[in-house]
Structures are given as C-alpha cells and as structure tokens.
Amino acid sequence: MTDTKYQHIDGAWIDGESDEQLTIRDPAAPDDPVITFQQADRQQAKTAVEAARAASDEWAATTPDERDAIFYDVADRIEDNLDSLATTLTREEGKPISSSRAEVSRAAEIFRFFASYARTATGDTVPSNDPETFTYTFREPLGVVALVTPWNFPIATPSWKLATALITGNTVVFKPSSETPMIAKRLVELLEEAGVPDGVLNLVVGPGSTVGDEITTNEQIDGISFTGSTGTGQHIAESVAHRGIPVQTEMGGKNPLVVLPDADFEAAADAAIAGAFGLTGQACTATSRLIVHEDVAAELTDAVVERAKSLSVGPGMDDPDMGPAVSADQDETNFEYVDIAANDGATLLTGGSRPDGVEAGYFIEPTVFGDVESEMQIAQDEVFGPVLSVMEVGDYEEAVSVANDVAFGLSASIFTSDMAAARKFTEQAEAGVIKVNGTTTGSQIQMPFGGMKASSSEQKKEMGQRAYEFYTHEKVVYRTDP
Ligand code: NAP
C-alpha cells in the first residue's frame, strides 16, 4: 500500500509531521508489515482542533435534512464497500472475516439509525405558572468534541460516536487506536465523500500520550467521548476535571455469567463459549468469569471445556471460530495471565499454549481455568484475551456476591428458568448492561450502552434513544413576550 497520508485536517489528507513512524502489522502474520507511515505530532493535533473550531458555527447551522442526507449516503457507501472494509478490518485487527463483515454492516446501520436524530432530537414544553411566560427547553451542540477510540471494534465504536456527535451539530477531532488506523481512515474518507464539509471531521493518527493528550486537554475542546482501558479513561477524566466539560468514558470489564441449577444447560454452555472466545475475548463485554452453582458445576465445566477444545483458531481471513490477539503486547499479556493464574493456584483445564502448528501470529488456544477464587488476580483483572475462569458457588446469594466482587461493572448475565431470581439479579448485579439467559456480549443499537463502577464515568450512556443528550447542552427558556 502506497497511500501514507493518514492525517485529515481541514479537508486535506496530509502526512504526519512527527519523527515517529507507525507500522501496521497483520496479527496473523506480523512479520510482513502492511503499511508504515508518519504519525501526527502534537502541533498537528492542535491544528486539527483549530480547524474543527473554525468549522463549528457553520456546521451547527446546517438543517436537519442536510445532515441526515449525508448520513443516509454514508450508510449506503459503507454497504457498497463492505467486502473491502471487512478485509481491511481483519488485516489490521485480526478478527474472523465474518465478524468483520457483521461489524461493517453494523456501522451502516448506526448511521441510518442516528440520521433520524437530526429531525427528532427534541426539547420539552412545560406548563408555566405565569400565563404571560412560555417555558420550554431545547438542545444545542456542545461545539467541538474529541473522540478517542480503541481497536477492538474499530469501525463500530467510531461510528456510534461520530454519528451522534455529527448529527447533533458538533465538529469533531477523531483519534483512533494506533492499532487500527486503516479502517478509521476508510471511514473518514467515506464520510467526506458523502458530503461532510471541510474541517467538520478531522482525523489525527498518533500516540495517545501526545496526540490523544493534546486533543483531550486542548482548551478549545467542549466535550470528550472516550472508549478504552480504565487506566487511560480515568487519566483523561482527571486531566480535564478542572474544566467542567462533559467527559464520557466507557472502559474495561470483568463480566460474570452466572448459571443456576435450573438453567438451560446447553444454552448456558454456548453463551459462555461465545462470550469468552468470540472475538478472541477482546470485547469489553466478554465473559471472563463463569460463576456456576455447585450442583451443576462439574457437568457445565466439562461441557465448556469440551466446546473450547473444539474451536478452530487461525488467521481471520480463513474465518475460524477464533482469530489472533491484536498485537504483540496483547499476546504477551494473554500468556502472562496464564502464568499468573497457575501460580495463584487455579487449575488449567484447557488451553494456555499456542495452537499446534502455528509458526507466526499472536495465537493462543481458548483457555479455561477451574478452581478460581475471587481473591485471585485472574478473577479481578481484565485480561482482554480468551481466558475464562470458572468459579463455583453454593447458592444464588453467593453467586451475586462473587459477581459483584470486582472493580468493574459493565455487563452481567444470569442463566436460570426462575424468573424471580432473574429479576433479583437485574436489580442486584452491579453492571450497566444485564442479560437474562443471554451472552454478556452483544447489544442492540436502539438500546443505551454503558457500564458503572470502574467501567464508566456514567455521563449518559452511548447508543440508544437518547444518546444525543451527551453531545448537546440543554437550555431552559422562560420567554415573556413584550
Ligand atoms: P487504551 O490503551 O486505553 O487506548 C484507547 C485509546 O486511548 C487509544 O486511541 C489510545 O491511543 C488512546 N490513548 C492512550 N493514552 C492516551 C492519553 N494519555 N490521552 C488520550 N488518549 C490516549 O485501550 P485499548 O487497548 O485501545 O482498548 C482496550 C480497552 O478498551 C479494554 O480495557 C476494553 O475493555 C476497553 N473497551 C471498552 C468498551 C466499553 O464500551 N466499555 C468498548 C471497547 C473496549 P493509542 O492507541 O495511540 O495508545
């Protein structure tokens, strides 16, 4: 690939001006670099913020039909380019090609869904105590927003942030993960082709520590939406706390799947496998703790181990059940946690090694540990890889207590046919997203999404019917006509 202009500032595609280069590697074949290009530096990030500021008033003044036309157009363009976008995604992130295709389709769906917001985001008219005074609220854009995204859903996550920010009339500086700039660039190109004006959407590709830091701490930024690790999210929130601007941080998870003795056994085993090993465990909502009632623990554990052993692992382009880890760092982390769990006394039931015959690529077998206790590091830390811990409990109360015994609170699921227990779980589980008889992963775009505890700043949820609230100020008006 020869196109190395990855920075998009004020409508122009330009080279990065940092001394540092970024090399993108296929995680299934990292010895052959896919592309190398120059990263942005702090000054370019500043220029991008200035461009977004300069374009802000004009974009905010566009009419709903002008904005939604662009969104319907970009949705069509994404679908027209589905194959090439999915291939790009799999080559840089590694996920199975069918998962990449599904994610690209979802991006199109997101733009169509949020297109309608241009016309339907509303305020309230409220009865007034004074007959001469009309009381109402309305919403207006924040101004310039910084969007910072991770690599694991590298087109879906940027799409839901970009769609909501742009449709509500904000201009944007977007910094994707340094692991997945190729798909980010393609998305910005399509938005530009669909008619997003110069300066409204700026892309800067460079290190989080400089480029990410500049766009989040720059005084001209009016709001920040971040998705990524808890450490980075909390750092960003602390850095800008003094400014009092809206900061949305959606962060890590350590998600429990609870199985009671009356559960549909096959469905529970399938959900554990899909949640733990789908997307190589690289989902913020991945199932990392299987909390099982002792009456069914042995049987369920055997079923899960058997299914884990049967999963195919290989390059994403071959569409296996499980692809590689995204990077050398994540690969190292996966194997580190295998050692940590074993040293802490957990029992390795399957996996923990490279699959047979692998000569290159960041592959690990689907890994299941038994005899895991809540105080072990493997039960507390987010691995973000395909490592599942099985934890045995005596009753429902203990199951909830173990489920909640972590810093995180993103997603939680219970399998049971006892709907009273299910309802109690929806109330008692400390998680922003709760499933009953479903995988911890997966969400619908018309439903709000976000966590609690160390998983989220809880500044409005993303997605869903009112996601636009984060990207807008609410103004309250008392109007007395002369
Ligand atoms: P990360 O290391 O925190 O990076 C996320 C983004 O922040 C990247 O674009 C990164 O840039 C940037 N960044 C790093 N340091 C920064 C700084 N000082 N200032 C501003 N930006 C900075 O996370 P990741 O490894 O990409 O993603 C995995 C994590 O995301 C997991 O913890 C996962 O649970 C979480 N996640 C959460 C959700 C959710 O909705 N709750 C969804 C998906 C993923 P560089 O790439 O250049 O470092």
Coordinates of C-alpha atoms and ligand atoms in Angstrom, one line a residue, residues 39 148-153 157 160 175-179 206-216 226-233 235-236 249-253 282-285 330 382 384 410 449-451 455 462, ligand 1:
Q39 CA 2.4 9.8 12.8
V148 CA -10.9 8.7 21.2
T149 CA -11.4 5.1 20.4
P150 CA -9.9 1.6 21.0
W151 CA -9.0 -1.1 18.5
N152 CA -11.4 -3.9 19.3
F153 CA -14.5 -2.6 17.4
T157 CA -17.2 2.3 18.0
W160 CA -21.5 5.4 17.0
K175 CA -8.2 9.9 17.3
P176 CA -8.4 6.1 16.6
S177 CA -6.3 3.5 18.3
S178 CA -2.8 3.3 16.9
E179 CA -3.5 -0.4 16.3
G206 CA -0.6 9.3 16.5
P207 CA 0.3 8.2 20.0
G208 CA -2.2 8.6 22.8
S209 CA 0.4 10.2 25.0
T210 CA 0.9 13.2 22.7
V211 CA -1.8 13.4 20.0
G212 CA -4.5 11.9 22.3
D213 CA -3.3 14.1 25.2
E214 CA -3.5 17.3 23.0
I215 CA -7.0 16.7 21.7
T216 CA -8.4 15.9 25.2
F226 CA -13.5 8.1 25.1
T227 CA -13.7 4.3 25.0
G228 CA -10.7 2.3 26.1
S229 CA -9.0 1.0 29.2
T230 CA -9.9 2.1 32.7
G231 CA -6.4 3.5 33.3
T232 CA -6.5 5.7 30.2
G233 CA -10.1 6.8 30.8
H235 CA -6.3 9.7 33.4
I236 CA -8.2 11.7 30.8
T249 CA -15.5 7.4 29.5
E250 CA -16.5 3.8 28.7
M251 CA -13.9 1.5 30.0
G252 CA -12.9 -2.1 30.9
G253 CA -14.9 -5.0 32.1
Q282 CA -11.3 -8.9 23.0
A283 CA -14.6 -7.4 23.9
C284 CA -15.3 -5.1 26.8
T285 CA -18.4 -7.2 27.5
Q330 CA -1.8 -8.3 24.0
E382 CA -9.3 -7.6 32.8
F384 CA -8.9 -8.8 27.4
L410 CA -20.0 -3.3 32.6
F449 CA -25.0 1.1 26.3
G450 CA -22.5 1.7 29.1
G451 CA -21.2 0.5 32.4
S455 CA -16.3 0.6 33.7
E462 CA -23.9 5.7 24.4
Ligands
NAP1 P1 -6.3 2.1 25.6 O1 -4.9 1.7 25.6 O2 -6.8 2.8 26.8 O3 -6.5 3.1 24.3 C1 -7.7 3.7 24.0 C2 -7.4 4.9 23.2 O4 -6.9 5.9 24.0 C3 -6.4 4.7 22.0 O5 -6.8 5.5 20.9 C4 -5.2 5.3 22.7 O6 -4.2 5.7 21.7 C5 -5.7 6.5 23.4 N1 -4.9 7.0 24.5 C6 -3.9 6.4 25.2 N2 -3.3 7.2 26.1 C7 -4.0 8.4 26.0 C8 -3.8 9.7 26.6 N3 -2.9 9.9 27.6 N4 -4.7 10.7 26.3 C9 -5.6 10.5 25.3 N5 -5.7 9.3 24.6 C10 -4.9 8.3 25.0 O7 -7.3 0.9 25.3 P2 -7.2 -0.1 24.1 O8 -6.1 -1.1 24.5 O9 -7.1 0.5 22.8 O10 -8.6 -0.9 24.2 C11 -8.9 -1.9 25.1 C12 -9.7 -1.4 26.3 O11 -10.9 -0.8 25.8 C13 -10.2 -2.5 27.2 O12 -9.9 -2.2 28.5 C14 -11.6 -2.7 26.9 O13 -12.4 -3.2 27.9 C15 -12.0 -1.2 26.6 N6 -13.2 -1.1 25.8 C16 -14.3 -0.6 26.5 C17 -15.5 -0.6 25.8 C18 -16.8 0.0 26.5 O14 -17.7 0.4 25.8 N7 -16.8 0.0 27.8 C19 -15.6 -0.9 24.5 C20 -14.5 -1.4 23.9 C21 -13.3 -1.5 24.5 P3 -3.0 4.8 21.3 O15 -3.7 3.6 20.6 O16 -2.2 5.6 20.4 O17 -2.3 4.4 22.5

